[in-house]
Amino acid sequence: MIRNALGAHRRWWASLLQSGGAARGDLAGGLTAALVLPTIEGGYGLIAFSPLGSEQAQLGFLLGASGAAIASIVTLLAGGRGPQLSGTSAALALLLPALFVGLLADPRFLAADGRPAVPLLLAFAGLGIALAGLLQIGVAWSKLGRLARYVPYPVHAGYMNGSAVLITGAMAPHLVGLPIGLSRFDPSDVHPLALVVALTALWIALRPPAWTRRIPPYLTALIAASTLHHLISLTPLADALGPPFAAPAFEWPRLDVLAPVALHLGDGLLRDMAWPLLVFVVSITIMSSLQTALTTSTVDEFIHERRDDEREILAEGMANVAVGIIGAVPGAGSSTRSKIAIDAGAKTGMSRLIFGIGMLLALAYGLQFMILVPMAAIAGVFLAIALSLVDAWTRRATTVLGQQLREGRVAGSLAQSYGVMLLVAGVTVVVSLPMAIALGTLIAMVMFIRSNSKPPVRRVVHADRRSSRKIRSAAEAELLRQHGRRIAVVELDGALFFGTADAADEEIEKLAHASDQIVIDFERVSEIDASGARVLLQAADAVHRAGKHLLLAGLPPYDARARIIRDMDVHNRLADAQFFSDADRALEHAEDRLLATLLPTAPEDKPLRLDETLLGAGLDADAIAVLESMMTERRVPEGQAIFRRGDPGDAMYVSVHGQVGIWLPASRDAADGGRARRMVSYAPGVVFGEIGLLQGQARSADAIAEDDVVLLELARPQYERIAAEHPALLAKLLLNVGLLLSSRVRALTNELEAAQAAR
């Protein structure tokens, strides 16, 4: 392992000399993020420390930014892989004000002058963050981090949407130029032009000019809004502007932040604060682990790799221990920060180190320039961040539900998911984020217990082992045996919900890189919930992006499972997918598509000659002439029966044009749905009806023309005449029939073997 690590280290340094090398990309990505993110990271610190007043809010800015830098460095040292950066988030930053407000209710957290005892508050907050980091490490070691996957998507959306509302509320005073830490609102304190500056930042952050595409939108917004602020300050309207940001003096992180806790070990303060501290610790653990797991999945999509999310959660836990020791703001993996670095070229975990060091240097030598940035510009950017937290599903689902309400119909599954999201968001805003986390966890547990956790993928089989019930010519059958791996059939089983759908998603995405066509068979799926449908839609999107073809089988149009998938498909990801009533029809369609790419030219739409059929294969011209004289041509329109179940077996047939289906008629037994069932389909050139003729028994099924069919019929009198007058011809005919029957047995054997392997 050490040898591999040293080898990777040498290769990284060697890539500095290569155009497009990993080292160059990591330097560009890490430094770009370090220049862009100080204001954003510090802004989260402002939110976290806002209850402590304006002076401590400035300290929060410094701790928010330095905490992100240190967390990214520690996650690399702790074994994190890939260009995944760390930092705080709205949900995590908003946990600190809730803790501070709770602690300040106790007079022991107030100084002699009645103001907050900041060192003690920081010590308790740092202790809670460090304990949360240790708990995260335990979660990762015990493999419990995977439980984050089981949080239903509407619950997670509720957290994020509630956090968006809270961020907007925290930034609202700065939008109109109110000073930090203002205890009472006075209309005279409003600076109307601050709102103009904030809205400018918001607009550019959301819709950056095309010529600034190479610059991150948030940085562009800060520069533009700050420039506007300083231009207005040169005019008589300067008094209508809001205050600039009063940047604190830079200090390197201190290691004695937790010292005040030791002074209170014997006076009962720690015991009295155990409950709010426990809520704080558990909330950080859940939110940081969940966000890190989701970020890992998102970053894996960016870099086209699959990493170990447990490893990333463990690394983030160690980072939170370090962050807690210095009293900074808790963190987690961040997809937005990582995206900034990746877009700028970051490729490996070394970008974390470069980002962290670059951020600390930017703070040490550039913090004094922060006075040039007005608070209104920062507030405008954070309003854009709040809007970005409202996920695309919530926005589209709101539109879809509005349309359904106007039409007087509401999809139950979508309404239920939307209601859960609103409930969690409402609790986040009205009560507290920790309470929303607890409620969301409870909802996840209830939904998990209610659902079936059986693995969703029963088996995966390819078309070289399982063919459709369409009997084809020998040449086409051989092509399908040779190239059938290009068609995959995924048989799902049981309930497809938030706890099981991830496994199906992984399997389908894996197949998207190895197969041209993917058939997903829902025949055995008993239930699909909103999260399961959404994961399926993500898999469908991956298949579409890979340029492959998706076929959904076993989902009749009015089936409840089909409805929930369509209800959740607010992005219309299944626009290119095709639905089939059963897997056989889907597989037949996939085979037809594959054969169309393999055959050099499409066959002419004319009847086959008798010597081109399976019955006439290998016969010489004289034998063909004799056989043709014994057979009668029949033309059967599409949808008409060639024979019905119970008819006498007095002839066998070979189709020379058109497709023939063999169907079991609908029964009165409700157990099988009371529907007719297609057993097999015969392509032109295939013999059928031979069993009834040879055995002299009644027909066991219906033969239906699925196209306009041209048949050659060999009736019993002519068959008996061949047996009497042309025994050599009869022997060859029976040999061909025997070969046909053996090929059907072989196909059945392959399918049974594949089914046995799935058990």
JSON list of C-alpha atoms in Angstrom, two decimals, residues 256-340:
[
{"chain": "A", "resi": 256, "resn": "ASP", "atom": "CA", "xyz": [-7.07, 26.21, 23.24]},
{"chain": "A", "resi": 257, "resn": "VAL", "atom": "CA", "xyz": [-10.69, 26.91, 22.28]},
{"chain": "A", "resi": 258, "resn": "LEU", "atom": "CA", "xyz": [-12.02, 23.98, 24.36]},
{"chain": "A", "resi": 259, "resn": "ALA", "atom": "CA", "xyz": [-10.13, 25.05, 27.51]},
{"chain": "A", "resi": 260, "resn": "PRO", "atom": "CA", "xyz": [-13.13, 26.86, 29.16]},
{"chain": "A", "resi": 261, "resn": "VAL", "atom": "CA", "xyz": [-15.04, 23.56, 29.23]},
{"chain": "A", "resi": 262, "resn": "ALA", "atom": "CA", "xyz": [-12.46, 22.09, 31.63]},
{"chain": "A", "resi": 263, "resn": "LEU", "atom": "CA", "xyz": [-13.14, 24.94, 34.08]},
{"chain": "A", "resi": 264, "resn": "HIS", "atom": "CA", "xyz": [-16.78, 23.86, 34.39]},
{"chain": "A", "resi": 265, "resn": "LEU", "atom": "CA", "xyz": [-16.38, 20.11, 34.72]},
{"chain": "A", "resi": 266, "resn": "GLY", "atom": "CA", "xyz": [-17.27, 20.17, 38.41]},
{"chain": "A", "resi": 267, "resn": "ASP", "atom": "CA", "xyz": [-19.99, 22.82, 38.64]},
{"chain": "A", "resi": 268, "resn": "GLY", "atom": "CA", "xyz": [-22.77, 20.96, 36.81]},
{"chain": "A", "resi": 269, "resn": "LEU", "atom": "CA", "xyz": [-22.90, 23.24, 33.74]},
{"chain": "A", "resi": 270, "resn": "LEU", "atom": "CA", "xyz": [-21.89, 20.46, 31.38]},
{"chain": "A", "resi": 271, "resn": "ARG", "atom": "CA", "xyz": [-24.49, 18.14, 32.91]},
{"chain": "A", "resi": 272, "resn": "ASP", "atom": "CA", "xyz": [-27.22, 20.77, 32.68]},
{"chain": "A", "resi": 273, "resn": "MET", "atom": "CA", "xyz": [-26.43, 21.45, 29.02]},
{"chain": "A", "resi": 274, "resn": "ALA", "atom": "CA", "xyz": [-26.20, 17.77, 28.09]},
{"chain": "A", "resi": 275, "resn": "TRP", "atom": "CA", "xyz": [-29.56, 17.64, 26.30]},
{"chain": "A", "resi": 276, "resn": "PRO", "atom": "CA", "xyz": [-29.18, 20.66, 23.98]},
{"chain": "A", "resi": 277, "resn": "LEU", "atom": "CA", "xyz": [-25.59, 19.56, 23.34]},
{"chain": "A", "resi": 278, "resn": "LEU", "atom": "CA", "xyz": [-26.75, 16.03, 22.49]},
{"chain": "A", "resi": 279, "resn": "VAL", "atom": "CA", "xyz": [-29.36, 17.38, 20.05]},
{"chain": "A", "resi": 280, "resn": "PHE", "atom": "CA", "xyz": [-26.66, 19.54, 18.46]},
{"chain": "A", "resi": 281, "resn": "VAL", "atom": "CA", "xyz": [-24.24, 16.59, 18.16]},
{"chain": "A", "resi": 282, "resn": "VAL", "atom": "CA", "xyz": [-26.78, 14.21, 16.64]},
{"chain": "A", "resi": 283, "resn": "SER", "atom": "CA", "xyz": [-28.05, 16.87, 14.24]},
{"chain": "A", "resi": 284, "resn": "ILE", "atom": "CA", "xyz": [-24.55, 17.60, 12.94]},
{"chain": "A", "resi": 285, "resn": "THR", "atom": "CA", "xyz": [-23.82, 13.89, 12.58]},
{"chain": "A", "resi": 286, "resn": "ILE", "atom": "CA", "xyz": [-26.97, 13.22, 10.57]},
{"chain": "A", "resi": 287, "resn": "MET", "atom": "CA", "xyz": [-26.71, 16.32, 8.38]},
{"chain": "A", "resi": 288, "resn": "SER", "atom": "CA", "xyz": [-22.98, 16.05, 7.73]},
{"chain": "A", "resi": 289, "resn": "SER", "atom": "CA", "xyz": [-23.16, 12.31, 6.97]},
{"chain": "A", "resi": 290, "resn": "LEU", "atom": "CA", "xyz": [-26.18, 12.74, 4.72]},
{"chain": "A", "resi": 291, "resn": "GLN", "atom": "CA", "xyz": [-24.70, 15.69, 2.85]},
{"chain": "A", "resi": 292, "resn": "THR", "atom": "CA", "xyz": [-21.33, 13.94, 2.48]},
{"chain": "A", "resi": 293, "resn": "ALA", "atom": "CA", "xyz": [-22.97, 10.77, 1.12]},
{"chain": "A", "resi": 294, "resn": "LEU", "atom": "CA", "xyz": [-25.04, 12.78, -1.37]},
{"chain": "A", "resi": 295, "resn": "THR", "atom": "CA", "xyz": [-22.02, 14.87, -2.36]},
{"chain": "A", "resi": 296, "resn": "THR", "atom": "CA", "xyz": [-19.95, 11.73, -2.92]},
{"chain": "A", "resi": 297, "resn": "SER", "atom": "CA", "xyz": [-22.61, 10.41, -5.26]},
{"chain": "A", "resi": 298, "resn": "THR", "atom": "CA", "xyz": [-22.85, 13.73, -7.12]},
{"chain": "A", "resi": 299, "resn": "VAL", "atom": "CA", "xyz": [-19.08, 14.16, -7.47]},
{"chain": "A", "resi": 300, "resn": "ASP", "atom": "CA", "xyz": [-18.81, 10.56, -8.71]},
{"chain": "A", "resi": 301, "resn": "GLU", "atom": "CA", "xyz": [-21.13, 11.57, -11.56]},
{"chain": "A", "resi": 302, "resn": "PHE", "atom": "CA", "xyz": [-18.89, 14.57, -12.33]},
{"chain": "A", "resi": 303, "resn": "ILE", "atom": "CA", "xyz": [-15.66, 12.51, -12.46]},
{"chain": "A", "resi": 304, "resn": "HIS", "atom": "CA", "xyz": [-17.23, 9.25, -13.75]},
{"chain": "A", "resi": 305, "resn": "GLU", "atom": "CA", "xyz": [-15.95, 7.15, -10.85]},
{"chain": "A", "resi": 306, "resn": "ARG", "atom": "CA", "xyz": [-17.56, 5.26, -8.00]},
{"chain": "A", "resi": 307, "resn": "ARG", "atom": "CA", "xyz": [-15.93, 5.89, -4.60]},
{"chain": "A", "resi": 308, "resn": "ASP", "atom": "CA", "xyz": [-16.58, 4.57, -1.11]},
{"chain": "A", "resi": 309, "resn": "ASP", "atom": "CA", "xyz": [-19.02, 6.92, 0.63]},
{"chain": "A", "resi": 310, "resn": "GLU", "atom": "CA", "xyz": [-18.24, 5.32, 4.02]},
{"chain": "A", "resi": 311, "resn": "ARG", "atom": "CA", "xyz": [-14.61, 6.35, 3.57]},
{"chain": "A", "resi": 312, "resn": "GLU", "atom": "CA", "xyz": [-15.64, 9.92, 2.79]},
{"chain": "A", "resi": 313, "resn": "ILE", "atom": "CA", "xyz": [-17.94, 10.06, 5.84]},
{"chain": "A", "resi": 314, "resn": "LEU", "atom": "CA", "xyz": [-15.08, 8.83, 8.04]},
{"chain": "A", "resi": 315, "resn": "ALA", "atom": "CA", "xyz": [-12.74, 11.47, 6.59]},
{"chain": "A", "resi": 316, "resn": "GLU", "atom": "CA", "xyz": [-15.37, 14.16, 7.15]},
{"chain": "A", "resi": 317, "resn": "GLY", "atom": "CA", "xyz": [-15.79, 12.99, 10.75]},
{"chain": "A", "resi": 318, "resn": "MET", "atom": "CA", "xyz": [-12.07, 13.45, 11.37]},
{"chain": "A", "resi": 319, "resn": "ALA", "atom": "CA", "xyz": [-12.31, 16.89, 9.77]},
{"chain": "A", "resi": 320, "resn": "ASN", "atom": "CA", "xyz": [-15.13, 17.86, 12.13]},
{"chain": "A", "resi": 321, "resn": "VAL", "atom": "CA", "xyz": [-13.02, 16.76, 15.10]},
{"chain": "A", "resi": 322, "resn": "ALA", "atom": "CA", "xyz": [-10.27, 19.10, 13.91]},
{"chain": "A", "resi": 323, "resn": "VAL", "atom": "CA", "xyz": [-12.73, 21.90, 13.18]},
{"chain": "A", "resi": 324, "resn": "GLY", "atom": "CA", "xyz": [-14.32, 21.50, 16.62]},
{"chain": "A", "resi": 325, "resn": "ILE", "atom": "CA", "xyz": [-10.93, 21.76, 18.33]},
{"chain": "A", "resi": 326, "resn": "ILE", "atom": "CA", "xyz": [-10.34, 25.20, 16.76]},
{"chain": "A", "resi": 327, "resn": "GLY", "atom": "CA", "xyz": [-13.97, 26.30, 17.33]},
{"chain": "A", "resi": 328, "resn": "ALA", "atom": "CA", "xyz": [-14.84, 26.72, 13.64]},
{"chain": "A", "resi": 329, "resn": "VAL", "atom": "CA", "xyz": [-18.10, 25.96, 11.82]},
{"chain": "A", "resi": 330, "resn": "PRO", "atom": "CA", "xyz": [-19.00, 22.27, 11.17]},
{"chain": "A", "resi": 331, "resn": "GLY", "atom": "CA", "xyz": [-18.61, 20.99, 7.65]},
{"chain": "A", "resi": 332, "resn": "ALA", "atom": "CA", "xyz": [-19.44, 18.27, 5.17]},
{"chain": "A", "resi": 333, "resn": "GLY", "atom": "CA", "xyz": [-18.68, 17.34, 1.60]},
{"chain": "A", "resi": 334, "resn": "SER", "atom": "CA", "xyz": [-19.94, 20.02, -0.78]},
{"chain": "A", "resi": 335, "resn": "SER", "atom": "CA", "xyz": [-20.94, 19.37, -4.39]},
{"chain": "A", "resi": 336, "resn": "THR", "atom": "CA", "xyz": [-21.06, 23.09, -5.31]},
{"chain": "A", "resi": 337, "resn": "ARG", "atom": "CA", "xyz": [-17.52, 23.77, -4.06]},
{"chain": "A", "resi": 338, "resn": "SER", "atom": "CA", "xyz": [-16.29, 20.58, -5.71]},
{"chain": "A", "resi": 339, "resn": "LYS", "atom": "CA", "xyz": [-17.97, 21.56, -8.98]},
{"chain": "A", "resi": 340, "resn": "ILE", "atom": "CA", "xyz": [-16.11, 24.88, -9.01]}
]
